[in-house]
Amino acid sequence: GRLFVADWGNSRILRIEPGSRRGEVVFGGKGSGDSLDQLSYPRDLALDPHGRLFVADWGNSRILRIEPGSRRGEVVFGGKGSGDSLDQLSYPRDLALDPHGRLFVAD
């Protein structure tokens, strides 16, 4: 199937179709930033069975959910600055979805 890439240095998510040698920007790519259409050093991503993309937005200490075809993400956790409070993350690194759709974050 398709390959999705968290392009850390360019703050964007790429989709690469089978047999292609070029990626297509599906999210971000507008420079590093904290608005809902930007990323800041995405570290990892996970795709759920409904095609929603979850992104560990490292530089913004948040997890974004991006609906298929959307150019804006929704913060599902974090985004309140890096910290150790129970509503904050500190540079999330890795994501995993279990078979029931529960999201796990390595912070």
Short mmCIF file of N, CA and C in Angstrom, two decimals:
data_model
loop_
_atom_site.label_atom_id
_atom_site.label_comp_id
_atom_site.label_asym_id
_atom_site.label_seq_id
_atom_site.Cartn_x
_atom_site.Cartn_y
_atom_site.Cartn_z
N GLY A 1 0.80 -1.19 0.00
CA GLY A 1 0.00 0.00 0.00
C GLY A 1 0.85 1.25 0.00
N ARG A 2 0.21 2.28 0.41
CA ARG A 2 0.86 3.60 0.47
C ARG A 2 1.85 3.66 1.62
N LEU A 3 2.83 4.52 1.45
CA LEU A 3 3.82 4.77 2.49
C LEU A 3 3.64 6.21 2.96
N PHE A 4 3.53 6.40 4.29
CA PHE A 4 3.47 7.73 4.86
C PHE A 4 4.78 7.99 5.58
N VAL A 5 5.30 9.20 5.44
CA VAL A 5 6.60 9.55 6.01
C VAL A 5 6.46 10.82 6.85
N ALA A 6 6.92 10.74 8.10
CA ALA A 6 7.03 11.93 8.95
C ALA A 6 8.37 12.58 8.61
N ASP A 7 8.32 13.64 7.81
CA ASP A 7 9.52 14.34 7.34
C ASP A 7 9.92 15.36 8.39
N TRP A 8 10.72 14.90 9.34
CA TRP A 8 11.09 15.67 10.53
C TRP A 8 11.69 17.03 10.19
N GLY A 9 12.69 17.05 9.35
CA GLY A 9 13.41 18.29 9.06
C GLY A 9 12.62 19.31 8.26
N ASN A 10 11.60 18.86 7.52
CA ASN A 10 10.79 19.78 6.72
C ASN A 10 9.39 20.00 7.30
N SER A 11 9.15 19.47 8.49
CA SER A 11 7.88 19.67 9.21
C SER A 11 6.66 19.41 8.31
N ARG A 12 6.64 18.19 7.74
CA ARG A 12 5.53 17.82 6.86
C ARG A 12 5.33 16.30 6.87
N ILE A 13 4.18 15.88 6.39
CA ILE A 13 3.88 14.47 6.21
C ILE A 13 3.77 14.22 4.71
N LEU A 14 4.49 13.21 4.24
CA LEU A 14 4.46 12.84 2.83
C LEU A 14 3.73 11.51 2.66
N ARG A 15 3.07 11.38 1.51
CA ARG A 15 2.48 10.10 1.10
C ARG A 15 3.18 9.69 -0.19
N ILE A 16 3.62 8.43 -0.23
CA ILE A 16 4.29 7.92 -1.42
C ILE A 16 3.49 6.72 -1.92
N GLU A 17 3.02 6.82 -3.13
CA GLU A 17 2.23 5.76 -3.74
C GLU A 17 3.15 4.62 -4.19
N PRO A 18 2.63 3.40 -4.23
CA PRO A 18 3.44 2.27 -4.69
C PRO A 18 3.99 2.53 -6.10
N GLY A 19 5.28 2.24 -6.28
CA GLY A 19 5.92 2.43 -7.57
C GLY A 19 6.40 3.84 -7.85
N SER A 20 6.04 4.78 -6.98
CA SER A 20 6.44 6.18 -7.19
C SER A 20 7.79 6.45 -6.54
N ARG A 21 8.48 7.41 -7.08
CA ARG A 21 9.75 7.86 -6.49
C ARG A 21 9.63 9.27 -5.93
N ARG A 22 8.41 9.80 -5.94
CA ARG A 22 8.15 11.15 -5.43
C ARG A 22 7.05 11.09 -4.39
N GLY A 23 7.22 11.89 -3.36
CA GLY A 23 6.18 12.00 -2.35
C GLY A 23 5.25 13.15 -2.64
N GLU A 24 4.10 13.09 -2.01
CA GLU A 24 3.11 14.17 -2.09
C GLU A 24 2.89 14.67 -0.67
N VAL A 25 2.92 15.99 -0.47
CA VAL A 25 2.67 16.56 0.85
C VAL A 25 1.19 16.41 1.16
N VAL A 26 0.88 15.71 2.24
CA VAL A 26 -0.51 15.56 2.65
C VAL A 26 -0.84 16.40 3.89
N PHE A 27 0.19 16.89 4.56
CA PHE A 27 -0.03 17.77 5.71
C PHE A 27 1.25 18.53 6.01
N GLY A 28 1.09 19.78 6.46
CA GLY A 28 2.25 20.60 6.81
C GLY A 28 2.93 21.13 5.57
N GLY A 29 4.25 21.28 5.67
CA GLY A 29 5.02 21.79 4.54
C GLY A 29 4.96 23.30 4.41
N LYS A 30 4.48 23.97 5.46
CA LYS A 30 4.38 25.43 5.45
C LYS A 30 5.39 26.05 6.41
N GLY A 31 6.46 25.34 6.66
CA GLY A 31 7.43 25.78 7.65
C GLY A 31 7.00 25.31 9.02
N SER A 32 7.95 25.27 9.92
CA SER A 32 7.67 24.85 11.29
C SER A 32 6.80 25.88 11.98
N GLY A 33 5.77 25.40 12.70
CA GLY A 33 4.89 26.32 13.42
C GLY A 33 3.90 25.57 14.27
N ASP A 34 3.05 26.33 14.99
CA ASP A 34 2.12 25.70 15.92
C ASP A 34 0.65 25.89 15.56
N SER A 35 0.36 26.43 14.38
CA SER A 35 -1.06 26.50 14.01
C SER A 35 -1.54 25.12 13.59
N LEU A 36 -2.84 24.97 13.42
CA LEU A 36 -3.41 23.65 13.18
C LEU A 36 -3.16 23.11 11.77
N ASP A 37 -2.51 23.91 10.92
CA ASP A 37 -2.12 23.41 9.60
C ASP A 37 -0.60 23.31 9.47
N GLN A 38 0.08 23.35 10.61
CA GLN A 38 1.54 23.26 10.63
C GLN A 38 2.00 22.20 11.62
N LEU A 39 3.23 21.77 11.42
CA LEU A 39 3.91 20.85 12.34
C LEU A 39 5.24 21.45 12.73
N SER A 40 5.80 20.92 13.79
CA SER A 40 7.14 21.31 14.21
C SER A 40 7.92 20.04 14.55
N TYR A 41 8.64 19.55 13.57
CA TYR A 41 9.46 18.36 13.72
C TYR A 41 8.65 17.11 14.08
N PRO A 42 7.78 16.65 13.16
CA PRO A 42 7.00 15.44 13.44
C PRO A 42 7.92 14.23 13.58
N ARG A 43 7.73 13.45 14.64
CA ARG A 43 8.61 12.31 14.92
C ARG A 43 8.04 10.97 14.46
N ASP A 44 6.73 10.79 14.60
CA ASP A 44 6.13 9.49 14.28
C ASP A 44 4.69 9.72 13.88
N LEU A 45 4.11 8.70 13.26
CA LEU A 45 2.71 8.77 12.88
C LEU A 45 2.09 7.38 12.94
N ALA A 46 0.77 7.38 13.03
CA ALA A 46 0.01 6.13 13.04
C ALA A 46 -1.26 6.38 12.24
N LEU A 47 -1.66 5.38 11.47
CA LEU A 47 -2.85 5.47 10.64
C LEU A 47 -3.89 4.49 11.18
N ASP A 48 -5.10 4.99 11.46
CA ASP A 48 -6.13 4.09 11.98
C ASP A 48 -6.93 3.47 10.82
N PRO A 49 -7.78 2.50 11.10
CA PRO A 49 -8.53 1.82 10.03
C PRO A 49 -9.48 2.74 9.25
N HIS A 50 -9.80 3.91 9.80
CA HIS A 50 -10.68 4.86 9.13
C HIS A 50 -9.91 5.87 8.29
N GLY A 51 -8.59 5.71 8.22
CA GLY A 51 -7.76 6.62 7.42
C GLY A 51 -7.34 7.88 8.14
N ARG A 52 -7.65 7.97 9.44
CA ARG A 52 -7.20 9.14 10.22
C ARG A 52 -5.74 8.97 10.57
N LEU A 53 -5.02 10.04 10.45
CA LEU A 53 -3.59 10.04 10.71
C LEU A 53 -3.34 10.72 12.05
N PHE A 54 -2.59 10.05 12.92
CA PHE A 54 -2.17 10.63 14.20
C PHE A 54 -0.69 10.95 14.09
N VAL A 55 -0.31 12.15 14.52
CA VAL A 55 1.07 12.61 14.38
C VAL A 55 1.63 13.03 15.73
N ALA A 56 2.81 12.51 16.06
CA ALA A 56 3.55 12.98 17.23
C ALA A 56 4.30 14.23 16.80
N ASP A 57 3.74 15.38 17.11
CA ASP A 57 4.29 16.68 16.73
C ASP A 57 5.29 17.10 17.80
N TRP A 58 6.51 16.62 17.66
CA TRP A 58 7.57 16.72 18.66
C TRP A 58 7.80 18.15 19.14
N GLY A 59 8.01 19.06 18.21
CA GLY A 59 8.35 20.44 18.58
C GLY A 59 7.24 21.20 19.27
N ASN A 60 6.00 20.77 19.06
CA ASN A 60 4.86 21.42 19.72
C ASN A 60 4.34 20.63 20.91
N SER A 61 5.00 19.52 21.23
CA SER A 61 4.59 18.67 22.37
C SER A 61 3.10 18.37 22.34
N ARG A 62 2.64 17.89 21.18
CA ARG A 62 1.22 17.58 21.03
C ARG A 62 1.03 16.40 20.09
N ILE A 63 -0.17 15.82 20.16
CA ILE A 63 -0.59 14.78 19.23
C ILE A 63 -1.73 15.36 18.41
N LEU A 64 -1.57 15.32 17.09
CA LEU A 64 -2.61 15.80 16.19
C LEU A 64 -3.31 14.62 15.53
N ARG A 65 -4.62 14.79 15.30
CA ARG A 65 -5.38 13.84 14.49
C ARG A 65 -5.77 14.59 13.22
N ILE A 66 -5.52 13.96 12.08
CA ILE A 66 -5.82 14.57 10.80
C ILE A 66 -6.80 13.66 10.06
N GLU A 67 -7.96 14.19 9.76
CA GLU A 67 -8.97 13.43 9.03
C GLU A 67 -8.55 13.33 7.56
N PRO A 68 -8.95 12.26 6.88
CA PRO A 68 -8.59 12.11 5.46
C PRO A 68 -9.02 13.33 4.64
N GLY A 69 -8.08 13.86 3.86
CA GLY A 69 -8.37 15.00 3.00
C GLY A 69 -8.33 16.36 3.68
N SER A 70 -8.17 16.39 4.99
CA SER A 70 -8.17 17.65 5.72
C SER A 70 -6.80 18.32 5.66
N ARG A 71 -6.80 19.62 5.69
CA ARG A 71 -5.56 20.39 5.75
C ARG A 71 -5.33 21.00 7.13
N ARG A 72 -6.22 20.67 8.07
CA ARG A 72 -6.09 21.15 9.44
C ARG A 72 -6.19 19.96 10.38
N GLY A 73 -5.34 19.96 11.39
CA GLY A 73 -5.37 18.91 12.38
C GLY A 73 -6.17 19.32 13.59
N GLU A 74 -6.43 18.35 14.43
CA GLU A 74 -7.11 18.58 15.70
C GLU A 74 -6.18 18.08 16.80
N VAL A 75 -5.94 18.91 17.80
CA VAL A 75 -5.10 18.50 18.92
C VAL A 75 -5.91 17.51 19.76
N VAL A 76 -5.39 16.29 19.90
CA VAL A 76 -6.08 15.30 20.73
C VAL A 76 -5.42 15.17 22.10
N PHE A 77 -4.20 15.66 22.22
CA PHE A 77 -3.56 15.70 23.53
C PHE A 77 -2.35 16.62 23.46
N GLY A 78 -2.08 17.29 24.58
CA GLY A 78 -0.92 18.17 24.68
C GLY A 78 -1.19 19.52 24.02
N GLY A 79 -0.12 20.10 23.49
CA GLY A 79 -0.24 21.39 22.85
C GLY A 79 -0.26 22.55 23.81
N LYS A 80 0.12 22.29 25.06
CA LYS A 80 0.13 23.34 26.09
C LYS A 80 1.55 23.62 26.55
N GLY A 81 2.50 23.43 25.64
CA GLY A 81 3.90 23.60 25.99
C GLY A 81 4.44 22.32 26.60
N SER A 82 5.72 22.16 26.54
CA SER A 82 6.37 20.98 27.11
C SER A 82 6.34 21.06 28.63
N GLY A 83 6.00 19.94 29.27
CA GLY A 83 5.97 19.94 30.73
C GLY A 83 5.60 18.59 31.29
N ASP A 84 5.51 18.54 32.62
CA ASP A 84 5.23 17.27 33.29
C ASP A 84 3.85 17.24 33.95
N SER A 85 3.01 18.21 33.65
CA SER A 85 1.64 18.21 34.16
C SER A 85 0.86 17.10 33.45
N LEU A 86 -0.23 16.64 34.05
CA LEU A 86 -1.00 15.53 33.48
C LEU A 86 -1.72 15.88 32.18
N ASP A 87 -1.74 17.16 31.80
CA ASP A 87 -2.34 17.55 30.51
C ASP A 87 -1.29 18.03 29.51
N GLN A 88 -0.04 17.69 29.77
CA GLN A 88 1.06 18.10 28.89
C GLN A 88 1.89 16.89 28.45
N LEU A 89 2.60 17.08 27.35
CA LEU A 89 3.61 16.13 26.89
C LEU A 89 4.94 16.83 26.87
N SER A 90 6.00 16.05 26.81
CA SER A 90 7.33 16.62 26.72
C SER A 90 8.05 15.96 25.55
N TYR A 91 7.81 16.52 24.36
CA TYR A 91 8.44 16.05 23.13
C TYR A 91 8.10 14.58 22.83
N PRO A 92 6.84 14.31 22.46
CA PRO A 92 6.43 12.93 22.16
C PRO A 92 7.22 12.36 20.98
N ARG A 93 7.60 11.08 21.11
CA ARG A 93 8.48 10.45 20.12
C ARG A 93 7.80 9.41 19.24
N ASP A 94 7.06 8.49 19.85
CA ASP A 94 6.53 7.35 19.12
C ASP A 94 5.05 7.16 19.40
N LEU A 95 4.34 6.61 18.40
CA LEU A 95 2.92 6.32 18.52
C LEU A 95 2.65 4.89 18.13
N ALA A 96 1.60 4.31 18.71
CA ALA A 96 1.14 2.98 18.32
C ALA A 96 -0.37 2.92 18.55
N LEU A 97 -1.06 2.27 17.64
CA LEU A 97 -2.49 2.01 17.79
C LEU A 97 -2.66 0.52 18.02
N ASP A 98 -3.49 0.15 19.00
CA ASP A 98 -3.76 -1.27 19.21
C ASP A 98 -4.94 -1.69 18.34
N PRO A 99 -5.28 -2.98 18.30
CA PRO A 99 -6.37 -3.45 17.44
C PRO A 99 -7.74 -2.84 17.77
N HIS A 100 -7.88 -2.25 18.96
CA HIS A 100 -9.15 -1.63 19.35
C HIS A 100 -9.17 -0.13 19.08
N GLY A 101 -8.09 0.39 18.46
CA GLY A 101 -8.05 1.81 18.12
C GLY A 101 -7.54 2.71 19.23
N ARG A 102 -7.03 2.12 20.31
CA ARG A 102 -6.47 2.94 21.40
C ARG A 102 -5.07 3.40 21.00
N LEU A 103 -4.81 4.66 21.25
CA LEU A 103 -3.54 5.27 20.87
C LEU A 103 -2.60 5.27 22.08
N PHE A 104 -1.36 4.83 21.85
CA PHE A 104 -0.32 4.85 22.88
C PHE A 104 0.77 5.79 22.43
N VAL A 105 1.28 6.58 23.38
CA VAL A 105 2.27 7.61 23.08
C VAL A 105 3.50 7.38 23.94
N ALA A 106 4.68 7.37 23.30
CA ALA A 106 5.94 7.36 24.04
C ALA A 106 6.40 8.81 24.13
N ASP A 107 6.43 9.33 25.34
CA ASP A 107 6.74 10.73 25.57
C ASP A 107 8.11 10.81 26.19
#
